[in-house]
Short mmCIF file of C-alpha atoms in Angstrom, two decimals:
data_model
loop_
_atom_site.label_atom_id
_atom_site.label_comp_id
_atom_site.label_asym_id
_atom_site.label_seq_id
_atom_site.Cartn_x
_atom_site.Cartn_y
_atom_site.Cartn_z
CA UNK A 1 0.00 0.00 0.00
CA UNK A 2 1.16 3.58 -0.62
CA UNK A 3 0.08 6.96 0.61
CA UNK A 4 -2.91 8.56 -1.08
CA UNK A 5 -2.00 9.96 -4.52
CA UNK A 6 1.65 9.33 -3.71
CA UNK A 7 1.74 12.11 -1.04
CA UNK A 8 4.04 11.25 1.81
CA UNK A 9 2.16 11.05 5.09
CA UNK A 10 3.43 13.30 7.92
CA UNK A 11 5.15 11.44 10.76
CA UNK A 12 3.67 10.97 14.18
CA UNK A 13 0.16 10.28 12.97
CA UNK A 14 0.44 6.61 12.16
CA UNK A 15 -1.54 3.81 13.83
CA UNK A 16 -1.38 0.03 13.53
CA UNK A 17 -4.35 -1.98 12.19
CA UNK A 18 -5.18 -5.41 10.68
CA UNK A 19 -7.01 -6.35 7.49
CA UNK A 20 -9.64 -9.11 7.11
CA UNK A 21 -6.90 -11.76 6.79
CA UNK A 22 -5.25 -10.62 10.02
CA UNK A 23 -2.22 -9.01 8.33
CA UNK A 24 -0.83 -5.90 10.02
CA UNK A 25 -0.80 -2.61 8.12
CA UNK A 26 -0.34 1.04 9.10
CA UNK A 27 -2.82 3.88 8.70
CA UNK A 28 -2.25 7.66 8.72
CA UNK A 29 -5.10 9.47 10.41
CA UNK A 30 -4.55 12.74 8.50
CA UNK A 31 -3.86 11.74 4.88
CA UNK A 32 -5.75 8.39 5.15
CA UNK A 33 -2.69 6.75 3.55
CA UNK A 34 -2.05 3.06 4.24
CA UNK A 35 1.07 0.93 3.84
CA UNK A 36 2.38 -2.51 4.74
CA UNK A 37 5.83 -1.44 5.96
CA UNK A 38 6.23 -0.03 9.45
CA UNK A 39 6.74 3.77 9.38
CA UNK A 40 10.05 5.03 10.67
CA UNK A 41 8.49 7.09 13.48
CA UNK A 42 6.91 3.89 14.90
CA UNK A 43 10.21 1.98 14.80
CA UNK A 44 12.52 1.60 17.76
CA UNK A 45 16.11 2.80 17.23
CA UNK A 46 17.19 -0.83 16.84
CA UNK A 47 14.55 -1.45 14.18
CA UNK A 48 15.58 1.67 12.27
CA UNK A 49 19.25 0.72 12.37
CA UNK A 50 18.56 -2.83 11.18
CA UNK A 51 16.11 -1.73 8.50
CA UNK A 52 18.79 0.33 6.73
CA UNK A 53 21.11 -2.58 5.96
CA UNK A 54 20.52 -5.66 3.68
CA UNK A 55 21.16 -8.47 6.19
CA UNK A 56 18.06 -10.05 7.79
CA UNK A 57 17.94 -12.51 10.65
CA UNK A 58 16.06 -15.85 10.32
CA UNK A 59 15.67 -19.01 12.38
CA UNK A 60 16.33 -22.43 10.85
CA UNK A 61 14.77 -25.72 11.86
CA UNK A 62 15.99 -26.58 15.36
CA UNK A 63 16.15 -22.92 16.45
CA UNK A 64 19.58 -22.06 15.01
CA UNK A 65 19.93 -18.47 13.77
CA UNK A 66 21.23 -17.57 10.32
CA UNK A 67 21.45 -14.36 8.27
CA UNK A 68 20.39 -13.70 4.65
CA UNK A 69 21.48 -10.80 2.41
CA UNK A 70 18.48 -9.58 0.35
CA UNK A 71 20.75 -7.89 -2.21
CA UNK A 72 23.49 -10.46 -2.87
CA UNK A 73 21.23 -13.49 -2.07
CA UNK A 74 23.97 -14.89 0.22
CA UNK A 75 23.36 -16.66 3.54
CA UNK A 76 25.60 -17.13 6.56
CA UNK A 77 25.52 -19.02 9.82
CA UNK A 78 27.78 -16.35 11.40
CA UNK A 79 26.43 -12.90 12.19
CA UNK A 80 27.78 -10.43 9.59
CA UNK A 81 29.94 -7.52 10.75
CA UNK A 82 27.52 -5.02 9.19
CA UNK A 83 24.72 -6.50 11.25
CA UNK A 84 26.87 -6.29 14.40
CA UNK A 85 27.66 -2.63 13.68
CA UNK A 86 23.95 -1.87 13.21
CA UNK A 87 23.17 -3.48 16.56
CA UNK A 88 25.99 -1.57 18.23
CA UNK A 89 24.58 1.73 17.02
CA UNK A 90 21.27 1.13 18.79
CA UNK A 91 21.89 2.85 22.11
CA UNK A 92 19.22 2.39 24.78
CA UNK A 93 16.60 5.12 24.82
CA UNK A 94 16.55 7.09 28.05
CA UNK A 95 13.34 6.68 29.93
CA UNK A 96 11.36 9.90 29.84
CA UNK A 97 9.07 11.00 32.58
CA UNK A 98 5.47 10.15 31.86
CA UNK A 99 3.10 13.09 31.36
CA UNK A 100 0.20 13.48 33.66
CA UNK A 101 -2.13 10.66 32.67
CA UNK A 102 -5.46 11.51 31.26
CA UNK A 103 -6.70 8.09 32.36
CA UNK A 104 -6.26 6.92 35.93
CA UNK A 105 -7.25 3.50 37.15
CA UNK A 106 -10.21 3.81 39.44
CA UNK A 107 -10.99 7.36 38.40
CA UNK A 108 -13.38 8.87 35.94
CA UNK A 109 -12.28 8.45 32.30
CA UNK A 110 -13.63 9.43 28.94
CA UNK A 111 -12.82 5.93 27.51
CA UNK A 112 -15.81 3.64 27.56
CA UNK A 113 -13.59 0.56 27.44
CA UNK A 114 -12.18 1.27 30.88
CA UNK A 115 -14.49 0.80 33.88
CA UNK A 116 -14.46 3.40 36.64
CA UNK A 117 -14.48 0.81 39.44
CA UNK A 118 -11.77 -1.60 40.36
CA UNK A 119 -11.85 -4.88 38.36
CA UNK A 120 -11.95 -8.33 39.80
CA UNK A 121 -8.63 -10.11 40.13
CA UNK A 122 -7.51 -12.54 37.44
CA UNK A 123 -8.56 -15.64 39.35
CA UNK A 124 -12.17 -14.56 39.59
CA UNK A 125 -12.05 -13.72 43.35
CA UNK A 126 -13.16 -10.36 44.72
CA UNK A 127 -10.45 -8.39 46.55
CA UNK A 128 -10.38 -9.08 50.29
CA UNK A 129 -10.79 -6.58 53.07
CA UNK A 130 -7.02 -6.17 53.32
CA UNK A 131 -6.78 -5.04 49.75
CA UNK A 132 -5.03 -1.72 49.33
CA UNK A 133 -7.34 0.91 47.98
CA UNK A 134 -6.11 3.39 45.38
CA UNK A 135 -6.22 7.08 45.94
CA UNK A 136 -9.69 8.57 45.50
CA UNK A 137 -11.44 5.18 45.85
CA UNK A 138 -13.92 4.07 48.45
CA UNK A 139 -13.56 0.83 50.38
CA UNK A 140 -16.34 -1.52 51.38
CA UNK A 141 -17.09 0.53 54.53
CA UNK A 142 -17.38 3.71 52.55
CA UNK A 143 -14.09 5.23 53.80
CA UNK A 144 -11.27 6.43 51.65
CA UNK A 145 -8.00 4.46 51.79
CA UNK A 146 -4.38 5.36 51.05
CA UNK A 147 -2.97 5.59 47.51
CA UNK A 148 0.01 3.22 47.88
CA UNK A 149 -1.33 0.44 45.57
CA UNK A 150 -2.29 2.87 42.88
CA UNK A 151 1.25 4.22 42.83
CA UNK A 152 2.70 0.77 41.91
CA UNK A 153 0.36 0.13 38.94
CA UNK A 154 1.22 1.49 35.43
CA UNK A 155 -1.04 4.16 34.07
CA UNK A 156 -1.54 5.10 30.41
CA UNK A 157 -3.39 7.97 28.82
CA UNK A 158 -5.22 5.86 26.19
CA UNK A 159 -6.49 2.34 25.83
CA UNK A 160 -4.26 1.80 22.77
CA UNK A 161 -1.12 2.59 24.77
CA UNK A 162 -2.23 0.26 27.56
CA UNK A 163 -2.95 -2.52 25.06
CA UNK A 164 0.43 -2.00 23.35
CA UNK A 165 2.19 -2.26 26.72
CA UNK A 166 0.34 -5.47 27.56
CA UNK A 167 1.19 -7.02 24.18
CA UNK A 168 4.81 -5.99 24.66
CA UNK A 169 4.73 -7.90 27.96
CA UNK A 170 3.46 -10.99 26.13
CA UNK A 171 6.33 -10.76 23.65
CA UNK A 172 8.86 -10.25 26.43
CA UNK A 173 7.52 -13.29 28.27
CA UNK A 174 7.81 -15.31 25.02
CA UNK A 175 4.15 -16.26 25.17
CA UNK A 176 3.39 -18.85 22.50
CA UNK A 177 0.26 -18.57 20.30
CA UNK A 178 -0.83 -22.09 21.24
CA UNK A 179 -0.85 -21.36 24.95
CA UNK A 180 -4.08 -21.23 26.91
CA UNK A 181 -5.10 -18.06 28.67
CA UNK A 182 -4.38 -19.73 32.05
CA UNK A 183 -0.81 -20.52 30.97
CA UNK A 184 -0.36 -16.94 29.82
CA UNK A 185 -1.62 -15.54 33.16
CA UNK A 186 0.75 -17.73 35.16
CA UNK A 187 3.72 -16.53 33.05
CA UNK A 188 2.89 -12.80 33.14
CA UNK A 189 0.78 -12.01 36.18
CA UNK A 190 3.72 -10.98 38.38
CA UNK A 191 4.90 -8.36 35.91
CA UNK A 192 3.67 -4.80 36.64
CA UNK A 193 2.68 -4.37 33.00
CA UNK A 194 0.14 -7.17 33.45
CA UNK A 195 -2.22 -4.56 34.95
CA UNK A 196 -1.74 -2.09 32.10
CA UNK A 197 -5.20 -3.28 31.05
CA UNK A 198 -7.59 -3.15 33.98
CA UNK A 199 -10.43 -5.28 32.63
CA UNK A 200 -9.71 -9.07 32.45
CA UNK A 201 -11.81 -9.25 29.28
CA UNK A 202 -9.52 -6.68 27.66
CA UNK A 203 -6.46 -8.70 28.70
CA UNK A 204 -7.85 -11.89 27.21
CA UNK A 205 -8.90 -10.06 24.01
CA UNK A 206 -5.40 -8.56 23.74
CA UNK A 207 -3.90 -12.03 24.24
CA UNK A 208 -6.07 -13.45 21.42
CA UNK A 209 -5.12 -10.55 19.16
CA UNK A 210 -1.46 -11.17 20.00
CA UNK A 211 -1.82 -14.90 19.24
CA UNK A 212 -3.33 -14.19 15.81
CA UNK A 213 -0.57 -11.70 15.05
CA UNK A 214 2.17 -14.13 16.10
CA UNK A 215 0.67 -16.91 14.01
CA UNK A 216 0.58 -14.61 10.97
CA UNK A 217 4.18 -13.57 11.57
CA UNK A 218 5.27 -17.17 11.94
CA UNK A 219 3.48 -18.06 8.72
CA UNK A 220 5.14 -15.15 6.90
CA UNK A 221 8.55 -16.09 8.30
CA UNK A 222 7.98 -19.69 7.27
CA UNK A 223 7.13 -18.56 3.73
CA UNK A 224 10.20 -16.33 3.58
CA UNK A 225 12.39 -19.10 4.95
CA UNK A 226 11.04 -21.62 2.44
CA UNK A 227 11.45 -19.16 -0.44
CA UNK A 228 15.05 -18.47 0.53
CA UNK A 229 15.72 -22.16 1.10
CA UNK A 230 14.22 -22.97 -2.31
CA UNK A 231 16.46 -20.41 -4.01
CA UNK A 232 19.58 -21.63 -2.15
CA UNK A 233 18.69 -25.28 -2.79
CA UNK A 234 18.28 -24.57 -6.48
CA UNK A 235 21.64 -22.79 -6.61
CA UNK A 236 23.25 -25.76 -4.87
CA UNK A 237 21.68 -28.28 -7.26
CA UNK A 238 22.68 -26.24 -10.30
CA UNK A 239 26.29 -26.40 -9.13
CA UNK A 240 26.16 -30.19 -9.70
CA UNK A 241 25.89 -30.74 -13.48
CA UNK A 242 25.88 -34.49 -12.90
CA UNK A 243 22.30 -34.15 -11.63
CA UNK A 244 20.13 -34.54 -14.72
CA UNK A 245 16.39 -34.33 -15.31
CA UNK A 246 16.16 -38.11 -14.91
CA UNK A 247 18.20 -38.30 -11.67
CA UNK A 248 16.33 -39.78 -8.72
CA UNK A 249 16.44 -38.62 -5.08
CA UNK A 250 18.24 -41.71 -3.82
CA UNK A 251 20.98 -41.06 -6.40
CA UNK A 252 21.26 -37.31 -5.78
CA UNK A 253 21.17 -37.38 -1.96
CA UNK A 254 24.71 -38.79 -1.46
CA UNK A 255 26.01 -36.15 -3.89
CA UNK A 256 24.62 -33.11 -2.05
CA UNK A 257 24.36 -34.20 1.59
CA UNK A 258 27.75 -32.66 2.37
CA UNK A 259 26.66 -29.19 1.24
CA UNK A 260 25.98 -26.40 3.79
CA UNK A 261 22.61 -25.61 2.23
CA UNK A 262 21.60 -29.26 2.53
CA UNK A 263 22.20 -29.10 6.30
CA UNK A 264 20.31 -25.81 6.69
CA UNK A 265 17.12 -27.87 7.16
CA UNK A 266 16.66 -31.09 9.08
CA UNK A 267 13.41 -32.02 7.36
CA UNK A 268 14.26 -34.70 4.78
CA UNK A 269 10.75 -34.48 3.32
CA UNK A 270 11.30 -30.77 2.69
CA UNK A 271 14.66 -31.50 1.06
CA UNK A 272 13.13 -34.09 -1.22
CA UNK A 273 10.26 -31.77 -2.14
CA UNK A 274 12.73 -29.02 -3.13
CA UNK A 275 14.73 -31.58 -5.13
CA UNK A 276 11.58 -32.77 -6.95
CA UNK A 277 10.66 -29.16 -7.78
CA UNK A 278 14.15 -28.67 -9.25
CA UNK A 279 13.83 -31.90 -11.27
CA UNK A 280 10.46 -30.71 -12.62
CA UNK A 281 12.15 -27.51 -13.82
CA UNK A 282 14.93 -29.57 -15.43
CA UNK A 283 12.37 -31.79 -17.18
CA UNK A 284 10.48 -28.77 -18.42
CA UNK A 285 13.69 -27.23 -19.73
CA UNK A 286 14.69 -30.51 -21.34
CA UNK A 287 11.30 -30.80 -23.04
CA UNK A 288 11.61 -27.25 -24.36
CA UNK A 289 15.15 -27.93 -25.66
CA UNK A 290 14.04 -31.16 -27.31
CA UNK A 291 11.11 -29.35 -28.91
CA UNK A 292 13.44 -26.66 -30.28
CA UNK A 293 15.92 -29.28 -31.53
CA UNK A 294 13.12 -31.36 -33.05
CA UNK A 295 11.64 -28.35 -34.81
CA UNK A 296 15.06 -27.39 -36.16
CA UNK A 297 15.59 -30.96 -37.36
CA UNK A 298 12.15 -31.04 -39.00
CA UNK A 299 12.85 -27.73 -40.77
CA UNK A 300 16.19 -29.01 -42.06
CA UNK A 301 14.57 -32.29 -43.11
CA UNK A 302 12.07 -30.33 -45.21
CA UNK A 303 14.97 -28.62 -46.95
CA UNK A 304 16.68 -31.97 -47.45
CA UNK A 305 13.55 -33.47 -49.02
CA UNK A 306 13.34 -30.55 -51.43
CA UNK A 307 16.96 -31.13 -52.45
CA UNK A 308 16.27 -34.81 -53.22
CA UNK A 309 13.98 -33.83 -56.16
CA UNK A 310 11.36 -36.45 -55.38
CA UNK A 311 8.44 -36.96 -57.74
CA UNK A 312 4.83 -36.42 -56.59
CA UNK A 313 4.10 -40.12 -57.07
CA UNK A 314 7.19 -41.38 -55.14
CA UNK A 315 6.27 -44.09 -52.62
CA UNK A 316 7.51 -44.15 -49.01
CA UNK A 317 9.29 -47.48 -49.47
CA UNK A 318 11.39 -45.87 -52.21
CA UNK A 319 11.94 -42.55 -50.43
CA UNK A 320 12.93 -44.06 -47.06
CA UNK A 321 16.02 -45.70 -48.52
CA UNK A 322 16.98 -42.51 -50.35
CA UNK A 323 16.60 -40.37 -47.21
CA UNK A 324 18.48 -42.69 -44.84
CA UNK A 325 21.35 -43.15 -47.28
CA UNK A 326 21.81 -39.40 -47.74
CA UNK A 327 25.18 -38.17 -46.37
CA UNK A 328 23.74 -35.02 -44.81
CA UNK A 329 21.07 -37.02 -43.01
CA UNK A 330 23.63 -39.46 -41.64
CA UNK A 331 26.15 -36.79 -40.56
CA UNK A 332 23.82 -34.38 -38.71
CA UNK A 333 23.10 -35.56 -35.14
CA UNK A 334 19.93 -33.47 -35.00
CA UNK A 335 18.23 -35.97 -37.26
CA UNK A 336 18.83 -38.67 -34.66
CA UNK A 337 16.19 -36.97 -32.47
CA UNK A 338 13.52 -37.68 -35.10
CA UNK A 339 11.51 -40.85 -34.98
CA UNK A 340 10.48 -42.79 -38.08
CA UNK A 341 7.01 -41.39 -37.58
CA UNK A 342 8.41 -37.84 -37.71
CA UNK A 343 10.32 -38.60 -40.91
CA UNK A 344 7.24 -40.24 -42.46
CA UNK A 345 5.11 -37.23 -41.52
CA UNK A 346 7.63 -34.84 -43.10
CA UNK A 347 7.73 -37.03 -46.25
CA UNK A 348 3.93 -37.11 -46.52
CA UNK A 349 3.71 -33.34 -46.11
CA UNK A 350 6.40 -32.88 -48.77
CA UNK A 351 4.64 -35.24 -51.19
CA UNK A 352 1.35 -33.45 -50.58
CA UNK A 353 3.06 -30.15 -51.38
CA UNK A 354 4.52 -31.67 -54.57
CA UNK A 355 1.09 -33.00 -55.54
CA UNK A 356 -0.48 -29.59 -54.96
CA UNK A 357 2.21 -27.95 -57.08
CA UNK A 358 1.83 -30.62 -59.77
CA UNK A 359 -1.96 -30.33 -59.79
CA UNK A 360 -1.80 -26.54 -59.85
CA UNK A 361 0.58 -26.64 -62.80
CA UNK A 362 -1.61 -29.15 -64.58
CA UNK A 363 -4.67 -27.03 -63.91
CA UNK A 364 -2.86 -23.98 -65.26
CA UNK A 365 -1.94 -25.92 -68.39
CA UNK A 366 -5.52 -27.14 -68.70
CA UNK A 367 -6.86 -23.62 -68.33
CA UNK A 368 -4.33 -22.35 -70.86
CA UNK A 369 -5.28 -25.11 -73.29
CA UNK A 370 -8.98 -24.41 -72.85
CA UNK A 371 -8.30 -20.73 -73.44
CA UNK A 372 -6.41 -21.52 -76.67
CA UNK A 373 -9.18 -23.86 -77.83
CA UNK A 374 -11.81 -21.23 -77.10
CA UNK A 375 -9.81 -18.66 -79.05
CA UNK A 376 -9.43 -21.12 -81.96
CA UNK A 377 -13.17 -21.75 -81.92
CA UNK A 378 -13.97 -18.03 -81.85
CA UNK A 379 -11.63 -17.37 -84.79
CA UNK A 380 -13.21 -20.23 -86.78
CA UNK A 381 -16.69 -18.86 -86.06
CA UNK A 382 -15.48 -15.52 -87.39
CA UNK A 383 -14.46 -17.35 -90.58
CA UNK A 384 -17.94 -18.90 -90.93
CA UNK A 385 -19.57 -15.50 -90.32
CA UNK A 386 -17.43 -14.03 -93.09
CA UNK A 387 -18.61 -16.77 -95.47
CA UNK A 388 -22.19 -16.20 -94.36
CA UNK A 389 -21.88 -12.45 -94.96
CA UNK A 390 -20.53 -13.24 -98.44
CA UNK A 391 -23.62 -15.35 -99.15
CA UNK A 392 -21.65 -18.58 -99.27
CA UNK A 393 -23.36 -20.12 -96.25
CA UNK A 394 -27.12 -20.13 -96.22
CA UNK A 395 -29.97 -22.53 -95.71
CA UNK A 396 -29.36 -25.68 -97.68
CA UNK A 397 -25.62 -25.08 -98.15
CA UNK A 398 -23.61 -28.32 -98.23
CA UNK A 399 -20.31 -28.86 -96.38
CA UNK A 400 -18.60 -29.99 -99.55
CA UNK A 401 -19.38 -26.59 -101.04
CA UNK A 402 -17.55 -24.83 -98.16
CA UNK A 403 -14.65 -27.20 -97.50
CA UNK A 404 -12.64 -26.21 -100.61
CA UNK A 405 -12.83 -22.58 -99.46
CA UNK A 406 -11.59 -23.11 -95.87
CA UNK A 407 -9.33 -26.17 -95.88
CA UNK A 408 -6.14 -24.04 -96.10
CA UNK A 409 -7.26 -21.25 -93.81
CA UNK A 410 -5.21 -21.23 -90.49
CA UNK A 411 -8.41 -20.66 -88.54
CA UNK A 412 -9.81 -23.92 -89.89
CA UNK A 413 -6.53 -25.83 -89.53
CA UNK A 414 -6.21 -24.79 -85.83
CA UNK A 415 -9.62 -26.42 -85.13
CA UNK A 416 -8.59 -29.81 -86.49
CA UNK A 417 -8.10 -32.43 -83.74
CA UNK A 418 -9.38 -30.09 -81.05
CA UNK A 419 -11.77 -31.63 -78.48
CA UNK A 420 -15.34 -30.41 -78.33
CA UNK A 421 -17.29 -29.17 -81.32
CA UNK A 422 -15.66 -29.98 -84.68
CA UNK A 423 -15.50 -27.54 -87.64
CA UNK A 424 -18.30 -29.55 -89.28
CA UNK A 425 -20.50 -29.28 -86.16
CA UNK A 426 -20.08 -25.50 -86.06
CA UNK A 427 -20.85 -25.30 -89.78
CA UNK A 428 -24.10 -27.29 -89.40
CA UNK A 429 -25.04 -25.11 -86.40
CA UNK A 430 -24.81 -22.05 -88.59
CA UNK A 431 -26.77 -23.74 -91.41
CA UNK A 432 -29.44 -24.73 -88.87
CA UNK A 433 -29.73 -21.09 -87.83
CA UNK A 434 -30.30 -20.19 -91.48
CA UNK A 435 -32.91 -22.94 -91.76
CA UNK A 436 -34.77 -21.57 -88.73
CA UNK A 437 -34.73 -18.12 -90.30
CA UNK A 438 -36.11 -19.62 -93.59
CA UNK A 439 -39.10 -21.33 -91.94
CA UNK A 440 -41.24 -18.21 -91.52
CA UNK A 441 -40.56 -17.21 -95.16
CA UNK A 442 -41.40 -20.73 -96.34
CA UNK A 443 -44.70 -20.60 -94.46
CA UNK A 444 -45.64 -17.37 -96.26
CA UNK A 445 -44.85 -19.04 -99.65
CA UNK A 446 -47.01 -22.04 -98.73
CA UNK A 447 -49.87 -19.71 -97.79
CA UNK A 448 -49.67 -17.88 -101.15
CA UNK A 449 -49.63 -21.17 -103.14
CA UNK A 450 -52.65 -22.43 -101.21
CA UNK A 451 -54.60 -19.18 -101.59
CA UNK A 452 -53.93 -19.07 -105.33
CA UNK A 453 -54.52 -22.84 -105.67
CA UNK A 454 -51.30 -23.09 -107.59
CA UNK A 455 -49.77 -26.56 -107.83
CA UNK A 456 -46.16 -27.15 -108.68
CA UNK A 457 -45.61 -29.98 -111.17
CA UNK A 458 -42.45 -31.48 -112.60
CA UNK A 459 -42.90 -29.22 -115.59
CA UNK A 460 -43.16 -25.99 -113.55
CA UNK A 461 -40.20 -23.67 -114.10
CA UNK A 462 -38.47 -21.38 -111.66
CA UNK A 463 -39.68 -18.34 -113.57
CA UNK A 464 -43.28 -19.52 -113.39
CA UNK A 465 -42.89 -19.82 -109.62
CA UNK A 466 -41.31 -16.36 -109.28
CA UNK A 467 -44.11 -14.83 -111.35
CA UNK A 468 -46.71 -16.29 -109.00
CA UNK A 469 -44.81 -15.05 -105.90
CA UNK A 470 -44.51 -11.53 -107.35
CA UNK A 471 -48.28 -11.19 -107.46
CA UNK A 472 -48.76 -11.32 -103.67
CA UNK A 473 -47.59 -8.63 -101.20
CA UNK A 474 -46.47 -11.25 -98.67
CA UNK A 475 -43.78 -12.58 -101.00
CA UNK A 476 -42.86 -9.63 -103.20
CA UNK A 477 -40.07 -8.52 -100.83
CA UNK A 478 -38.44 -11.97 -100.63
CA UNK A 479 -35.13 -12.16 -102.50
CA UNK A 480 -35.08 -14.25 -105.68
CA UNK A 481 -32.32 -16.49 -104.27
CA UNK A 482 -34.47 -17.39 -101.30
CA UNK A 483 -37.49 -17.99 -103.50
CA UNK A 484 -35.43 -20.17 -105.84
CA UNK A 485 -34.22 -22.17 -102.83
CA UNK A 486 -37.78 -22.74 -101.68
CA UNK A 487 -38.92 -23.57 -105.22
CA UNK A 488 -36.11 -26.10 -105.70
CA UNK A 489 -37.07 -27.83 -102.45
CA UNK A 490 -40.73 -27.91 -103.43
CA UNK A 491 -39.82 -29.20 -106.90
CA UNK A 492 -37.63 -31.89 -105.27
CA UNK A 493 -40.61 -33.00 -103.22
CA UNK A 494 -42.83 -33.14 -106.33
CA UNK A 495 -40.29 -35.08 -108.30
CA UNK A 496 -39.70 -37.39 -105.36
CA UNK A 497 -43.44 -37.93 -105.01
CA UNK A 498 -43.81 -38.57 -108.78
CA UNK A 499 -40.93 -41.01 -108.64
CA UNK A 500 -42.54 -42.71 -105.68
CA UNK A 501 -45.85 -42.96 -107.55
CA UNK A 502 -44.06 -44.46 -110.56
CA UNK A 503 -42.37 -47.03 -108.35
CA UNK A 504 -45.68 -47.83 -106.69
CA UNK A 505 -47.32 -48.37 -110.12
CA UNK A 506 -44.52 -50.63 -111.21
CA UNK A 507 -44.80 -52.65 -108.03
CA UNK A 508 -48.57 -52.97 -108.59
CA UNK A 509 -47.98 -54.16 -112.16
CA UNK A 510 -45.49 -56.76 -110.97
CA UNK A 511 -47.91 -58.02 -108.35
CA UNK A 512 -50.66 -58.44 -111.03
CA UNK A 513 -48.31 -60.34 -113.34
CA UNK A 514 -47.28 -62.60 -110.47
CA UNK A 515 -50.96 -63.22 -109.66
CA UNK A 516 -51.74 -64.14 -113.29
CA UNK A 517 -48.85 -66.54 -113.48
CA UNK A 518 -49.94 -68.18 -110.27
CA UNK A 519 -53.48 -68.51 -111.66
CA UNK A 520 -52.33 -70.19 -114.87
CA UNK A 521 -50.18 -72.64 -112.96
CA UNK A 522 -53.07 -73.79 -110.87
CA UNK A 523 -55.58 -74.52 -113.75
CA UNK A 524 -57.20 -78.07 -113.64
CA UNK A 525 -56.09 -79.03 -117.12
CA UNK A 526 -53.65 -77.23 -119.22
CA UNK A 527 -55.23 -75.19 -121.98
CA UNK A 528 -52.20 -73.19 -122.89
CA UNK A 529 -49.70 -74.62 -125.26
CA UNK A 530 -46.92 -73.20 -127.30
CA UNK A 531 -49.35 -72.40 -130.10
CA UNK A 532 -52.05 -70.79 -127.86
CA UNK A 533 -52.61 -67.06 -128.39
CA UNK A 534 -54.02 -64.53 -126.02
CA UNK A 535 -57.24 -63.91 -127.88
CA UNK A 536 -58.26 -67.54 -127.61
CA UNK A 537 -58.04 -67.60 -123.85
CA UNK A 538 -58.88 -64.01 -122.93
CA UNK A 539 -62.00 -63.87 -120.84
CA UNK A 540 -64.91 -62.02 -122.31
CA UNK A 541 -64.97 -58.36 -121.75
CA UNK A 542 -61.36 -58.48 -120.40
CA UNK A 543 -59.66 -55.33 -121.44
CA UNK A 544 -56.90 -55.56 -123.97
#
C-alpha cells in the first residue's frame, strides 16, 4: 500500500491496524494513507538501524539463527559484521518522565472501554478486606483508603497505549500462540505491566489478538524461509551438473548431503520436495530444448527433401532408402532426435506439397489449353460469319461446297483435332440457324400457293414460280435467291413424289403379273400350249 495519490504522510500520525486476513498494516489518520511497511516514526532505534542494511535474521529448523542478504542473495551461519555494527549503534533510549495521565485507574475516564471501578482479580475472586485501595477510591465501609497500591500500577493515557504495553509484555515473556489463557496468566501475572489493562476481558482479548498476530508472523517467516531455502537449494543443485532431469532422489542425496545448504534444514521431506521441484524444472527445460531441436531438425529435413527432387508419385518405401542413405542425413546428429514417424510425416507433407504444385501446374496448363481452344473456336466462327456475310453459307448449303474454301485457312486448320465441337459441327449449327430463319418465309410461300390454288408440277419452271410469288404482297419482298431455294425444295418434293408414284405403279404391275402366273399354274387341265394365243383364252370383256 502507498500513501494517497503518492503524497508522503506526515510522521507521528500513524496507527497500527489489521485487514480481514489478520495481516498488520499502518494507517495515517490525517492523509488516510495506508502501507504494509512499518513507518520510521513507529520503529525503535534498533529497528531503524537494522532496516537500513541488507542483512536479515532468520531461524532455521531446530532454532539455530542464520542471516540472509536480500541484495546479494547470500546466507551465513555467522552474524555479519555489518549487522553487528547496526546493533551496536542502537543505544538504549533514556526513559522519559510520563506526562500526567489523562486516564487513571479507578478514576473517571472518557474511555468507555475502561471501567471506573476496580476490576476483579484474574482468578475470579473479589479483593479481600485487606486489599489496598487506590487514591480517591472508596472501600467496602465507605471510607477512603491510602494511595500506595495505585502508585505501583502502570497508568496510560489511552487504551491503545495500555494494550500496546500489555502485548509488549506478552512478547517479552515469550508467550506462545498455542498457549491457553491460564498458561499466559501464570507466566505474566507478576509483571507490573500485566495490569496495564484493567479489565480481564480486555487482557484476554489482547492475548487473542497477540496470538493471531504471532501466528501470521510465523506463517510469513515460514514462507520467507522456504522461499530463501528454495532459491539456495536450487543454486546448490545447479552447481552439480551431474544431476540430470532423470536423476532420482536416492541417487542425488549422497552427492549433495555434504553441502551447507543441505544441512540448513533437518526435514528430509522438505529437502526431497525441493529436489523434486528442481527436477520438474529440469524436465520442463529438457522438453523445451528437445522441442526446439526437433523443430530445427524437421525444418532441415524439409529442406533436405526438397533437395532430393522427389516426384509427386514417389512411394515411401522408395523414399525411405533414399533419405536414410543421404550423407547429410547421416552426418547431422539433429536428425537422430527424429523418430520414423516424424520422418514419415515430413515425407507425406512434402509429397502433398509436390502434388499440390503438380496439380496446380496441370490445372494452369488445362486452363491455358482451354483458353487456346476457345480462341481457336472463336476465330473459326469468325471465318464462318465471313462466309455467311458473303452469301456462301445459307440454308441448304452443303459442307462440300464450303470445305474447298476453308481447308487451307489457319483458322480452320487450328480447329482440327481439337476436343469439343468440330468444324463440321459448327458449320451445321450455322446452317441450322439459317434454316430456322427460312421457316417463316417458307410458311408465307405455302400460304400464297394455297390461296392461289397453284400446284407445282415437274414441268413448272423457276420463272413460273417467281411470277406467281410476285403477285402477292407477302412474298414480293423476298429475295429471288431465297425464292429459288424454296422452289427447288418444293420441286424436289414433287419429283420425289412422282418417282414414288411411278415405283408404286410398277410394283402394282409386278404383283398383277405374279398373280396371273400363279393362276395359270393352278388350272385343272392345261389349256395353254406353245401355239395358244391370247385372244383364244382371254375372258370375255377383259380389257386388252
